[in-house]
């Protein structure tokens, strides 16, 4: 009851006629078919646009008739007018470089095989490149993994050469020549390109998932965590250490060719996972985007013999400083982004095209997780061939914000730049955006948003609707109050958003009207467990903007903003885009604990509110299909009465949906309340994982592991039972993602219990959710071995 009274609203301010009834003798709410009698439009919204000036560029899709299935890499064919795209699961396509091209031609398909037990083995392509003399020899070089499910296979990742013939070109699979192999693991590298010197450059990744478990980054005796430089045209060169079955030699001017115990192929080292590198077509410089681990993403200019610090350093920051360093000095990045902006960098190119003249000589790159695109002008003397001092960027700026999973960048033959969207399967380019700057109009105070009639009293404006969810996202002990604000007479399309598909277990999302705002206020008991000590910390807004097109073309854009409450609890001020750490002193028992509460950055909001999980995590059928206590506005629930009604039925009753519900709420799916001990332990554990983890651990969700934690999937299809962890076993003998009957060996549970490196969830929480840990542990313990 006390929790229900938090939703008490002023009748005059709200303007809603709730279906009210007096309580019974016990003060219990009375059940009704609807908690609201009729809808009143919300007409006071001031949440328009963005508080930041618009980026100077927008993006547009090109080659609009083409769509690829999980594309991973793209390049052009030297000497031809063709572009090539590699799909994740073993296919490479080519097409003519014309914007109206109608179809792509299958150029290569590495078909799935079977293992010794007859089980199917997937084939993953990580990258590919074409020989500079492709027009004459038809050679294509592909980094691929024959069986990615078998971690640590010494020959698990390989570069193979195939020969293509004909027009359109098609690869002869029988022409395969294995160039080089290395063990597969959590980071497999895979990017490869020919340099202007004719040598083939390859990056390998550190072969592990957490903290360079192999301690290989600074070890020159291994080819893992390195950039390699080899000669695939001249096999008469240096062959020391080269397998007789591999088809390359080592250039004699490689930097470590005479270093004892060093692999002679190494060109640069200390690279965790250089995700896409490129050559500046004018200077020949190598630039790459290095995916960091805990806090930072980096851009490096890769020098001959360069040491980029992993895993002693993460960019310019100590990571494991006690580890042994390599023989050359650690070089610094040209640019670093904290994880409040970037989460998984995708390296780009120095732009040398003609279409966007103002960007010439700029390094353009993006981020897979946040969809942001940035650029900088390298600040160094172009006559300095191998700088060992920091390369300071000039004019570093954000170019565009997208909802795409930017997986790779490419140039065409003319130096024009494109990027590929992993989820949507489309190819895109930057275009100038002359949108007028109206950022000054965006409300800087919560009282200016038009959401609240009285911010001080936390009374919402007429037409703003309270709601609750079945399975809450853990907020480090925070209590939450939630509201839906739909402008005017706008309506919601029930379960109309299905993109992206196919995604096993993914549930449809609601289609919101332009200008919709989802509101959530976070409160904290400053004395743990005492509601009277409760204090408002922040109010988060998730603001929806409708763009032209369809859901496949990115017509939805959600922006997250948060307002920090003042000490007087009278108003809240917009936090800047970097977010904020808020130190709290919480009374627990007879003592106090210090809690470093995180108010998220704008970019961090996008990491949970993902396209793959339909953006609006709580305002969705499985979360909203529950009873909610509606309180007479301005009244107390216990003293004056309240109504309990199903939320979906209520929203249908007031006409908030564009169509009637397809079935009564009791026949529609719902999550369990994981704190409700009347529910089965499996339902509680699965619902917790669904609400707290599945927005990343879903196909295309951004989590870099293959398993899925959706409650809608059968356990056997989640990919967690007795599956080896891809990102480290944390020194647990016999560890698997989930070991039935053994919580102590289950990495899924272990990562929920820790607060240091490897914690899950890796954003949005810094405090262990003890009750959830007990629920998941009990679920695992009760499984049959």
XYZ file of C-alpha atoms in Angstrom:
785
model
C 0.000 0.000 0.000
C 2.762 2.411 0.915
C 4.405 1.764 -2.449
C 1.095 2.307 -4.214
C 0.604 5.676 -2.558
C 3.756 6.903 -4.263
C 1.683 7.110 -7.430
C -0.892 9.432 -5.868
C -1.579 12.325 -8.237
C -3.522 15.550 -8.105
C -6.992 15.226 -9.680
C -6.842 18.751 -11.076
C -3.346 18.287 -12.420
C -3.878 14.834 -13.880
C -7.248 15.413 -15.467
C -7.996 11.690 -15.537
C -11.160 10.150 -14.187
C -9.982 6.987 -12.482
C -12.418 4.134 -11.964
C -12.596 4.608 -8.215
C -14.163 2.706 -5.390
C -13.920 2.882 -1.622
C -11.746 0.288 0.086
C -13.186 -2.605 1.945
C -12.851 -2.883 5.706
C -9.270 -4.073 5.395
C -8.305 -1.087 3.263
C -7.632 -3.243 0.212
C -7.989 -1.893 -3.347
C -11.171 -2.791 -5.210
C -10.788 -4.654 -8.504
C -12.153 -3.023 -11.637
C -11.877 -3.795 -15.353
C -10.043 -0.517 -15.885
C -8.045 1.647 -13.564
C -8.820 4.799 -15.603
C -12.295 5.789 -16.712
C -11.365 7.937 -19.708
C -8.294 9.420 -21.317
C -7.281 13.059 -21.126
C -4.752 14.264 -23.730
C -1.282 15.317 -22.610
C -0.844 18.765 -24.116
C 1.981 20.349 -22.103
C 5.063 18.646 -23.560
C 8.162 20.784 -23.957
C 10.428 17.787 -24.672
C 11.310 18.617 -28.255
C 14.550 18.123 -30.148
C 17.812 17.669 -28.296
C 19.922 19.648 -25.781
C 22.981 19.283 -28.024
C 23.445 21.098 -31.320
C 22.616 18.755 -34.190
C 25.613 16.866 -35.584
C 26.766 18.282 -38.926
C 26.000 15.081 -40.820
C 23.199 12.609 -41.146
C 23.367 9.258 -42.882
C 21.522 7.803 -45.812
C 21.263 4.316 -47.148
C 22.865 3.588 -50.508
C 22.467 0.554 -52.771
C 18.949 0.463 -51.343
C 17.887 -2.666 -53.215
C 20.560 -4.728 -51.480
C 20.351 -6.235 -48.009
C 22.837 -8.648 -46.456
C 22.525 -11.149 -43.612
C 24.784 -10.062 -40.742
C 27.447 -8.436 -42.930
C 30.877 -8.172 -41.309
C 33.254 -6.714 -43.881
C 33.272 -4.846 -47.190
C 35.836 -3.680 -49.749
C 36.287 -2.893 -53.422
C 38.001 -4.988 -56.070
C 41.112 -3.255 -57.482
C 40.915 -2.721 -61.212
C 37.165 -3.349 -61.378
C 33.899 -1.545 -60.709
C 32.769 -4.073 -58.113
C 32.251 -3.949 -54.367
C 32.352 -7.075 -52.177
C 30.517 -7.769 -48.898
C 31.201 -10.682 -46.532
C 28.384 -12.111 -44.431
C 29.127 -13.625 -41.067
C 28.086 -17.187 -41.854
C 30.463 -17.993 -44.678
C 29.272 -16.055 -47.731
C 30.831 -13.275 -49.791
C 28.831 -11.322 -52.373
C 29.819 -8.861 -55.083
C 27.875 -6.193 -56.927
C 28.459 -3.435 -59.452
C 29.168 -0.051 -57.853
C 25.961 1.648 -59.027
C 23.465 3.027 -56.547
C 20.508 1.441 -58.364
C 22.110 -2.002 -58.606
C 19.318 -4.565 -58.323
C 21.105 -7.602 -56.959
C 24.334 -8.990 -55.561
C 26.095 -12.046 -56.952
C 27.331 -14.874 -54.736
C 31.114 -14.855 -55.049
C 32.150 -17.385 -52.390
C 30.405 -19.710 -49.978
C 32.267 -21.717 -47.378
C 29.593 -24.284 -46.668
C 29.000 -25.739 -43.180
C 30.721 -29.040 -42.510
C 30.363 -31.724 -39.852
C 32.642 -32.840 -37.064
C 33.760 -36.379 -36.243
C 30.388 -37.022 -34.585
C 28.419 -35.791 -37.556
C 27.415 -32.558 -35.829
C 27.162 -29.439 -37.998
C 30.018 -26.940 -37.740
C 29.383 -23.282 -38.483
C 31.745 -21.256 -40.632
C 32.399 -17.642 -39.627
C 34.070 -15.087 -41.874
C 35.784 -12.323 -39.893
C 37.346 -10.352 -42.722
C 38.636 -10.497 -46.256
C 40.678 -8.540 -48.763
C 41.472 -8.687 -52.464
C 44.920 -8.822 -53.987
C 46.151 -5.523 -55.504
C 46.379 -7.393 -58.829
C 42.959 -8.987 -58.392
C 41.946 -8.138 -61.949
C 44.831 -10.302 -63.191
C 45.063 -13.117 -60.623
C 41.578 -13.249 -59.035
C 43.011 -13.809 -55.540
C 40.837 -13.205 -52.496
C 42.166 -13.681 -48.932
C 39.657 -14.632 -46.247
C 39.983 -14.833 -42.444
C 37.567 -17.500 -41.278
C 36.917 -19.980 -38.488
C 35.965 -23.535 -39.437
C 34.372 -24.351 -36.059
C 33.923 -21.317 -33.787
C 32.306 -23.405 -31.048
C 35.593 -25.198 -30.388
C 37.554 -22.631 -28.392
C 41.351 -22.809 -28.265
C 41.770 -24.890 -31.413
C 45.431 -24.304 -32.428
C 44.288 -24.073 -36.041
C 40.953 -22.505 -35.215
C 41.411 -19.237 -37.105
C 42.934 -19.197 -40.541
C 43.617 -17.002 -43.525
C 42.968 -18.773 -46.803
C 43.502 -17.698 -50.381
C 40.916 -18.547 -52.996
C 41.005 -17.863 -56.719
C 38.058 -16.229 -58.465
C 37.200 -16.386 -62.128
C 34.536 -15.084 -64.466
C 32.194 -12.103 -64.498
C 30.663 -11.863 -62.025
C 33.662 -13.425 -60.247
C 33.087 -16.732 -58.449
C 35.594 -18.491 -56.191
C 36.744 -22.029 -56.837
C 36.685 -23.666 -53.378
C 39.163 -26.276 -54.582
C 41.678 -23.482 -55.117
C 42.023 -22.848 -51.374
C 45.526 -22.365 -50.031
C 45.926 -21.952 -46.275
C 48.189 -18.944 -45.699
C 48.439 -18.902 -41.891
C 46.562 -20.209 -38.823
C 46.331 -19.263 -35.153
C 44.262 -20.410 -32.143
C 40.702 -19.113 -31.982
C 39.367 -17.615 -28.784
C 37.396 -14.690 -27.426
C 39.162 -12.185 -29.703
C 40.107 -13.472 -33.119
C 41.093 -10.257 -34.876
C 40.551 -11.054 -38.520
C 41.038 -7.773 -40.356
C 43.560 -8.035 -43.185
C 44.657 -5.689 -45.943
C 47.437 -5.269 -48.467
C 49.701 -2.323 -47.815
C 51.116 -0.014 -50.462
C 54.318 -2.106 -50.207
C 52.449 -5.163 -51.487
C 52.736 -6.989 -48.152
C 49.711 -8.559 -46.428
C 48.964 -7.144 -42.957
C 46.808 -9.195 -40.557
C 45.587 -8.610 -36.992
C 44.996 -11.600 -34.733
C 43.370 -10.526 -31.421
C 44.538 -11.684 -27.991
C 42.682 -15.017 -28.139
C 40.841 -14.500 -24.839
C 37.935 -12.585 -23.455
C 38.820 -11.140 -20.069
C 42.036 -9.348 -19.095
C 44.341 -11.060 -21.596
C 44.106 -14.372 -19.762
C 46.904 -15.816 -21.849
C 49.158 -12.862 -20.894
C 50.105 -12.724 -24.536
C 49.867 -9.050 -25.471
C 53.502 -8.203 -24.693
C 54.893 -11.627 -25.628
C 56.618 -11.524 -29.006
C 56.926 -15.311 -29.137
C 53.224 -15.560 -29.993
C 51.374 -14.175 -32.986
C 48.294 -13.463 -30.821
C 47.519 -9.817 -29.959
C 49.635 -8.699 -32.888
C 49.598 -7.139 -36.301
C 51.484 -9.376 -38.716
C 53.202 -8.477 -41.979
C 53.869 -11.269 -44.459
C 54.733 -11.722 -48.116
C 52.265 -13.929 -49.984
C 53.776 -13.361 -53.437
C 57.391 -14.265 -52.743
C 57.913 -17.570 -50.978
C 61.682 -17.381 -51.353
C 62.142 -14.962 -48.441
C 62.717 -15.627 -44.729
C 61.018 -18.898 -43.676
C 62.187 -19.182 -40.048
C 59.299 -20.394 -37.922
C 56.964 -20.669 -40.902
C 55.022 -23.910 -41.194
C 55.842 -25.820 -44.389
C 52.106 -26.038 -45.066
C 51.680 -22.262 -44.965
C 52.073 -20.198 -48.090
C 54.031 -17.073 -47.237
C 57.458 -15.773 -46.340
C 58.576 -13.071 -43.917
C 59.810 -9.733 -45.295
C 63.436 -9.167 -44.312
C 62.710 -5.662 -43.039
C 60.164 -6.758 -40.443
C 61.063 -5.162 -37.079
C 61.586 -8.282 -34.950
C 63.063 -10.648 -37.508
C 66.366 -10.768 -35.588
C 64.887 -10.597 -32.071
C 65.465 -13.848 -30.138
C 62.288 -15.904 -29.593
C 60.168 -13.343 -31.426
C 57.827 -14.409 -34.192
C 59.355 -12.789 -37.286
C 55.913 -12.043 -38.757
C 55.130 -9.485 -36.041
C 54.836 -5.884 -37.251
C 53.250 -4.390 -34.103
C 52.044 -5.775 -30.770
C 50.071 -5.107 -27.608
C 46.748 -5.080 -29.481
C 43.717 -6.543 -27.732
C 41.256 -6.535 -30.630
C 42.051 -4.083 -33.390
C 38.630 -4.024 -35.016
C 39.293 -2.751 -38.511
C 42.403 -0.984 -39.671
C 43.124 0.831 -42.922
C 45.879 2.429 -44.964
C 45.819 6.115 -45.811
C 45.929 5.911 -49.593
C 48.091 9.065 -49.773
C 50.643 8.589 -46.972
C 50.489 4.824 -46.469
C 49.948 5.279 -42.712
C 48.079 2.524 -40.864
C 45.153 3.576 -38.655
C 43.027 1.283 -36.530
C 40.311 1.182 -33.886
C 41.296 -0.790 -30.763
C 38.428 -2.275 -28.749
C 39.216 -1.755 -25.075
C 38.023 -3.686 -22.069
C 36.979 -1.824 -18.953
C 36.829 1.874 -19.666
C 38.385 3.000 -22.942
C 38.238 2.687 -26.737
C 41.232 3.868 -28.749
C 42.380 4.957 -32.203
C 46.014 4.201 -33.008
C 48.421 5.076 -35.762
C 50.221 1.767 -36.117
C 53.992 2.133 -36.446
C 56.627 -0.417 -37.422
C 57.563 -2.292 -34.236
C 54.991 -0.329 -32.254
C 53.924 -1.494 -28.798
C 50.327 -0.484 -27.978
C 50.383 -1.529 -24.373
C 47.857 -4.325 -23.951
C 47.531 -5.726 -21.353
C 49.886 -3.582 -19.267
C 47.864 -0.571 -20.363
C 44.404 0.164 -21.692
C 45.171 3.171 -23.864
C 46.955 5.678 -21.627
C 45.623 4.062 -18.447
C 47.260 1.337 -16.341
C 45.488 -2.004 -16.636
C 47.902 -4.668 -15.359
C 51.027 -2.546 -14.828
C 52.801 -5.349 -12.965
C 52.938 -7.505 -16.093
C 56.170 -7.822 -18.045
C 56.506 -5.262 -20.821
C 57.740 -5.911 -24.339
C 61.116 -4.723 -25.642
C 59.913 -1.434 -27.171
C 58.245 1.619 -25.558
C 54.495 1.704 -25.177
C 52.946 4.180 -27.620
C 49.888 6.284 -26.887
C 46.653 6.477 -28.865
C 45.758 9.372 -31.115
C 42.281 9.411 -29.557
C 40.588 7.789 -26.576
C 36.869 7.536 -25.891
C 35.577 6.569 -22.469
C 32.826 4.002 -22.235
C 30.369 6.785 -21.542
C 30.595 7.552 -25.292
C 31.910 4.475 -27.076
C 31.691 0.788 -26.205
C 32.981 -1.098 -29.227
C 34.948 1.017 -31.673
C 34.973 0.306 -35.395
C 38.041 1.698 -37.081
C 37.569 3.718 -40.262
C 39.617 5.533 -42.895
C 41.470 8.728 -43.607
C 38.971 10.207 -46.043
C 40.474 11.023 -49.427
C 37.309 11.271 -51.507
C 35.800 14.240 -53.333
C 32.126 14.191 -52.294
C 32.715 15.613 -48.791
C 35.625 17.965 -49.423
C 35.493 19.454 -45.925
C 36.381 16.031 -44.473
C 39.444 15.373 -46.622
C 42.400 14.144 -44.553
C 40.111 13.472 -41.556
C 40.093 10.048 -39.939
C 36.421 8.978 -39.854
C 35.353 6.134 -37.552
C 32.391 4.930 -35.498
C 31.118 2.739 -32.691
C 29.261 -0.551 -32.961
C 27.307 -0.229 -29.710
C 26.286 3.433 -29.690
C 26.058 4.085 -33.434
C 28.031 7.320 -33.115
C 30.374 8.588 -35.834
C 33.371 10.814 -35.066
C 36.326 12.254 -36.956
C 39.577 14.066 -36.306
C 42.378 15.619 -38.304
C 45.635 13.857 -37.360
C 48.021 16.335 -35.786
C 51.480 15.212 -36.807
C 54.099 15.927 -39.402
C 53.345 13.792 -42.420
C 57.089 13.684 -43.083
C 57.625 11.809 -39.800
C 57.335 8.161 -40.903
C 57.114 6.510 -37.503
C 56.164 8.843 -34.630
C 56.893 7.610 -31.115
C 55.375 10.672 -29.456
C 51.633 11.212 -28.991
C 49.712 12.013 -32.158
C 47.486 14.855 -31.005
C 44.211 15.133 -32.920
C 43.040 18.430 -34.382
C 39.383 19.385 -34.764
C 38.117 16.254 -33.049
C 34.339 16.236 -33.326
C 31.218 14.144 -33.565
C 29.817 13.864 -37.080
C 26.582 11.922 -36.700
C 24.407 9.821 -34.410
C 22.746 6.721 -35.767
C 20.815 3.704 -34.537
C 23.007 1.385 -36.610
C 25.459 -1.290 -35.549
C 28.484 0.063 -37.415
C 30.458 -3.109 -38.080
C 32.906 -1.962 -40.763
C 33.928 0.958 -42.972
C 35.170 0.804 -46.535
C 36.377 2.943 -49.410
C 35.420 2.474 -53.012
C 37.918 2.863 -55.850
C 37.459 6.662 -55.779
C 38.066 6.965 -52.042
C 34.412 7.533 -51.147
C 33.508 6.231 -47.723
C 30.721 3.854 -46.633
C 29.823 1.951 -43.485
C 27.883 -1.275 -43.026
C 25.073 -1.873 -40.523
C 25.419 -5.348 -39.017
C 21.802 -5.578 -37.835
C 19.966 -4.002 -40.754
C 22.266 -5.403 -43.409
C 22.394 -2.113 -45.308
C 25.214 0.099 -46.584
C 25.220 3.777 -45.616
C 27.107 7.008 -46.243
C 27.415 10.401 -44.578
C 25.601 13.408 -46.040
C 25.545 17.012 -44.891
C 22.712 17.915 -42.518
C 21.656 21.560 -42.508
C 19.162 21.140 -39.694
C 18.607 24.333 -37.708
C 20.136 24.398 -34.227
C 17.263 24.574 -31.756
C 19.085 23.013 -28.814
C 18.516 26.122 -26.670
C 14.810 25.296 -26.569
C 15.338 21.947 -24.866
C 14.313 22.045 -21.175
C 17.280 22.230 -18.806
C 15.122 21.690 -15.715
C 12.581 18.978 -15.025
C 10.044 21.681 -14.205
C 10.385 22.942 -17.794
C 9.546 19.637 -19.494
C 5.767 19.868 -19.173
C 5.676 16.374 -17.681
C 4.894 17.483 -14.141
C 2.187 19.786 -12.816
C 4.239 20.067 -9.623
C 7.812 18.856 -9.669
C 8.259 19.496 -5.947
C 5.312 17.214 -5.130
C 6.118 14.832 -7.979
C 2.616 15.333 -9.389
C 2.418 14.667 -13.109
C 0.609 16.809 -15.669
C -2.839 15.963 -17.045
C -2.664 12.981 -19.376
C 0.531 11.436 -17.984
C -0.172 7.825 -16.959
C 1.522 5.848 -14.157
C 2.609 2.273 -14.745
C 4.565 -0.575 -13.164
C 6.462 -3.601 -14.479
C 6.587 -7.301 -13.689
C 10.361 -7.788 -13.477
C 12.326 -4.667 -12.601
C 15.730 -3.733 -13.851
C 17.997 -3.758 -10.804
C 19.053 -0.227 -9.857
C 21.467 -0.734 -6.943
C 18.675 -0.557 -4.320
C 16.893 2.378 -6.003
C 13.089 2.520 -5.934
C 11.401 3.696 -9.138
C 8.266 5.566 -10.110
C 7.238 5.277 -13.762
C 5.013 7.215 -16.159
C 3.988 7.152 -19.827
C 3.487 10.487 -21.598
C 1.854 10.300 -25.038
C 1.300 13.690 -26.708
C -2.252 14.745 -27.582
C -4.427 11.929 -28.840
C -1.479 9.843 -30.060
C -1.841 6.084 -29.948
C 0.415 3.081 -29.514
C 0.594 0.224 -31.995
C 0.436 -2.921 -29.854
C 3.225 -5.409 -30.658
C 3.814 -3.877 -34.101
C 7.631 -3.615 -33.983
C 9.227 -6.889 -35.032
C 12.486 -5.705 -36.624
C 15.172 -7.025 -36.502
C 14.355 -10.594 -37.452
C 15.068 -13.474 -37.481
C 15.956 -13.274 -33.803
C 15.111 -16.412 -31.801
C 12.865 -15.673 -28.829
C 12.619 -11.952 -29.578
C 9.248 -10.486 -28.647
C 7.453 -7.708 -30.581
C 7.616 -4.145 -29.338
C 5.108 -1.334 -29.170
C 5.083 1.341 -31.849
C 4.984 4.759 -30.214
C 3.815 8.043 -31.713
C 6.218 10.899 -32.357
C 7.109 12.802 -29.197
C 6.286 10.010 -26.729
C 8.216 10.193 -23.456
C 8.799 7.399 -20.950
C 9.593 8.722 -17.479
C 11.294 7.027 -14.549
C 12.257 8.642 -11.243
C 14.871 6.890 -9.096
C 14.661 7.206 -5.319
C 17.005 5.842 -2.673
C 16.396 4.994 0.988
C 19.212 6.862 2.713
C 18.646 4.449 5.577
C 18.397 1.043 3.967
C 14.856 -0.287 4.271
C 13.340 2.896 5.743
C 10.979 4.554 3.196
C 10.765 7.671 5.351
C 14.417 8.376 4.527
C 13.758 8.135 0.785
C 15.313 10.775 -1.467
C 14.879 11.396 -5.190
C 18.160 11.041 -7.064
C 17.348 11.374 -10.740
C 14.526 11.327 -13.266
C 15.262 9.709 -16.613
C 13.426 10.468 -19.839
C 13.385 8.279 -22.912
C 12.213 10.467 -25.788
C 10.957 9.050 -29.082
C 11.326 10.724 -32.446
C 9.667 9.319 -35.549
C 11.622 9.470 -38.789
C 10.346 8.768 -42.313
C 10.581 5.256 -43.673
C 10.036 1.840 -42.164
C 11.358 0.064 -39.096
C 13.908 -1.730 -41.298
C 15.253 1.648 -42.419
C 15.662 3.032 -38.911
C 12.494 5.100 -38.580
C 12.734 4.985 -34.774
C 15.126 7.071 -32.718
C 15.098 7.094 -28.919
C 17.188 9.538 -26.923
C 17.866 9.207 -23.219
C 18.205 12.170 -20.837
C 18.487 12.348 -17.084
C 17.799 15.112 -14.566
C 19.561 15.193 -11.179
C 17.415 16.267 -8.233
C 18.622 19.078 -6.008
C 19.155 18.606 -2.275
C 15.952 20.528 -1.512
C 13.988 18.039 -3.650
C 12.224 20.903 -5.420
C 13.525 20.411 -8.973
C 16.033 18.518 -11.077
C 18.647 19.784 -13.543
C 19.651 18.171 -16.826
C 22.909 16.234 -16.514
C 25.347 16.763 -19.378
C 25.859 14.063 -21.967
C 28.815 12.491 -20.129
C 26.668 11.394 -17.174
C 27.647 11.713 -13.530
C 28.927 9.683 -10.590
C 26.944 10.477 -7.439
C 28.592 9.522 -4.106
C 26.001 8.393 -1.542
C 26.356 7.676 2.159
C 23.757 5.054 3.109
C 22.935 4.065 6.692
C 22.884 0.285 6.984
C 22.215 -1.073 10.449
C 24.483 0.669 12.934
C 26.938 1.865 10.304
C 27.228 3.502 6.924
C 28.263 2.337 3.467
C 29.578 4.494 0.647
C 27.804 3.868 -2.643
C 29.015 5.345 -5.924
C 25.730 5.701 -7.773
C 25.917 6.158 -11.545
C 23.719 8.583 -13.483
C 24.169 7.334 -17.055
C 25.538 9.265 -19.997
C 23.402 9.651 -23.098
C 25.499 7.018 -24.859
C 25.116 4.601 -21.933
C 21.331 4.822 -22.301
C 21.615 3.369 -25.802
C 23.528 0.328 -24.554
C 20.486 -1.109 -22.783
C 17.707 0.445 -24.844
C 18.743 -1.484 -27.924
C 17.179 -1.826 -31.326
C 17.360 -5.607 -30.937
C 15.178 -5.463 -27.798
C 12.794 -2.849 -29.265
C 14.193 0.105 -27.264
C 11.390 0.516 -24.684
C 12.283 -2.260 -22.242
C 9.612 -1.757 -19.586
C 6.729 -0.510 -21.705
C 6.239 -3.801 -23.486
C 3.642 -6.557 -23.304
C 5.448 -9.045 -21.067
C 6.351 -6.322 -18.562
C 3.082 -4.357 -18.656
C 0.729 -7.338 -18.499
C 0.091 -7.049 -14.762
C -2.163 -5.436 -12.210
C -1.463 -1.871 -11.189
C -2.889 -0.003 -8.220
C -4.566 3.210 -9.358
C -5.058 5.740 -6.591
C -7.633 8.492 -6.468
C -5.631 11.614 -7.391
C -4.538 13.552 -4.349
C -5.698 10.820 -1.986
C -4.050 8.219 0.186
C -4.490 4.627 -0.974
C -5.188 3.155 2.469
C -7.329 5.940 3.884
C -9.294 6.937 0.799
C -9.301 3.897 -1.417
C -7.777 2.654 -4.628
C -8.513 0.471 -7.625
C -6.545 -2.481 -8.941
C -6.795 -3.288 -12.628
C -4.779 -4.882 -15.395
C -2.638 -2.286 -17.157
C -3.172 -3.621 -20.679
C -6.936 -3.699 -20.166
C -6.791 -0.163 -18.788
C -4.799 1.218 -21.704
C -7.138 -0.531 -24.142
C -10.179 0.875 -22.331
C -9.010 4.494 -22.672
C -8.180 4.026 -26.369
C -4.408 4.265 -26.080
C -3.925 1.377 -28.508
C -4.605 1.749 -32.227
C -6.521 -1.561 -32.230
C -8.192 -3.777 -29.618
C -5.919 -6.267 -27.900
C -5.609 -9.497 -29.914
C -6.601 -11.516 -26.831
C -7.655 -10.833 -23.235
C -4.652 -10.022 -20.992
C -4.883 -13.362 -19.179
C -4.069 -15.081 -22.474
C -1.143 -12.788 -23.332
C 2.440 -13.509 -22.196
C 3.932 -11.998 -19.067
C 7.103 -12.126 -17.017
C 7.105 -13.261 -13.419
C 7.929 -10.995 -10.500
C 11.269 -12.478 -9.455
C 10.645 -11.403 -5.846
C 7.317 -13.278 -5.700
C 7.974 -16.521 -3.852
C 4.594 -17.864 -4.979
C 6.048 -18.164 -8.490
C 8.202 -21.102 -9.553
C 11.925 -20.668 -9.059
C 12.516 -21.204 -12.787
C 10.030 -18.487 -13.754
C 11.599 -16.085 -11.272
C 15.180 -16.731 -12.400
C 14.340 -16.656 -16.098
C 12.367 -13.418 -15.700
C 15.251 -11.789 -13.854
C 17.696 -12.701 -16.608
C 15.232 -11.553 -19.254
C 14.728 -8.111 -17.743
C 18.314 -7.487 -16.582
C 20.427 -9.224 -19.198
C 18.527 -10.031 -22.401
C 18.670 -6.528 -23.889
C 22.339 -7.335 -24.610
C 22.183 -11.119 -24.657
C 19.842 -11.374 -27.609
C 20.714 -11.720 -31.259
C 22.114 -8.341 -32.425
C 21.894 -7.000 -28.875
C 25.545 -6.058 -28.627
C 26.683 -8.690 -26.135
C 29.734 -10.319 -27.715
C 28.739 -13.822 -26.700
C 26.520 -16.196 -28.640
C 24.067 -17.159 -25.889
C 20.631 -15.628 -25.360
C 18.928 -14.984 -22.021
C 15.341 -14.476 -23.153
C 12.607 -16.041 -21.020
C 10.743 -16.903 -24.222
C 13.322 -19.485 -25.306
C 13.472 -23.091 -24.100
C 16.489 -23.635 -21.879
C 18.169 -25.850 -24.449
C 18.025 -23.026 -27.033
C 19.612 -20.389 -24.786
C 23.112 -21.684 -25.470
C 24.267 -21.662 -21.828
C 23.948 -25.193 -20.425
C 27.396 -26.817 -20.170
C 28.763 -24.325 -22.714
C 32.392 -23.213 -22.160
C 32.721 -19.500 -21.400
C 34.154 -17.400 -24.217
C 35.513 -14.737 -21.887
C 37.406 -16.571 -19.200
C 36.734 -19.145 -16.480
C 37.782 -16.871 -13.563
C 40.023 -19.693 -12.277
C 37.002 -21.916 -11.556
C 37.704 -25.585 -12.262
C 35.152 -27.139 -14.573
C 33.532 -23.777 -15.270
C 30.785 -23.513 -17.863
C 28.256 -20.765 -18.494
C 25.729 -22.817 -16.532
C 26.390 -26.200 -14.953
C 23.135 -27.908 -13.852
C 23.226 -28.646 -10.142
C 26.423 -26.641 -9.617
C 25.998 -22.904 -9.008
C 29.648 -22.768 -7.909
C 30.821 -23.755 -11.409
C 28.376 -21.544 -13.309
C 30.039 -18.442 -14.763
C 26.660 -16.801 -15.346
C 26.077 -16.718 -11.594
C 29.686 -15.909 -10.709
C 29.646 -12.765 -12.822
C 26.457 -11.621 -11.090
C 28.214 -11.951 -7.710
C 31.333 -9.895 -8.372
C 31.883 -6.141 -8.550
C 35.363 -6.171 -10.043
C 36.520 -6.963 -13.582
C 34.016 -9.149 -15.414
C 30.919 -8.028 -13.494
C 27.569 -8.459 -15.174
C 25.684 -6.369 -15.915
C 28.720 -4.357 -16.959
C 26.802 -1.074 -16.986
C 23.932 0.331 -14.943
C 24.874 -1.431 -11.725
C 27.760 -1.401 -9.261
C 26.099 -3.210 -6.346
C 25.435 -6.963 -6.182
C 21.739 -7.835 -6.239
C 21.852 -10.360 -3.405
C 18.258 -11.587 -3.617
C 18.565 -12.172 -7.367
C 21.823 -14.067 -6.842
C 19.985 -16.365 -4.427
C 17.142 -16.915 -6.897
C 19.441 -17.792 -9.789
C 21.625 -19.982 -7.561
C 18.573 -21.916 -6.329
C 17.380 -22.375 -9.913
C 20.743 -23.767 -11.043
C 21.088 -25.958 -7.971
C 17.689 -27.521 -8.605
C 18.472 -28.535 -12.181
C 19.118 -32.166 -12.943
C 22.748 -32.868 -13.740
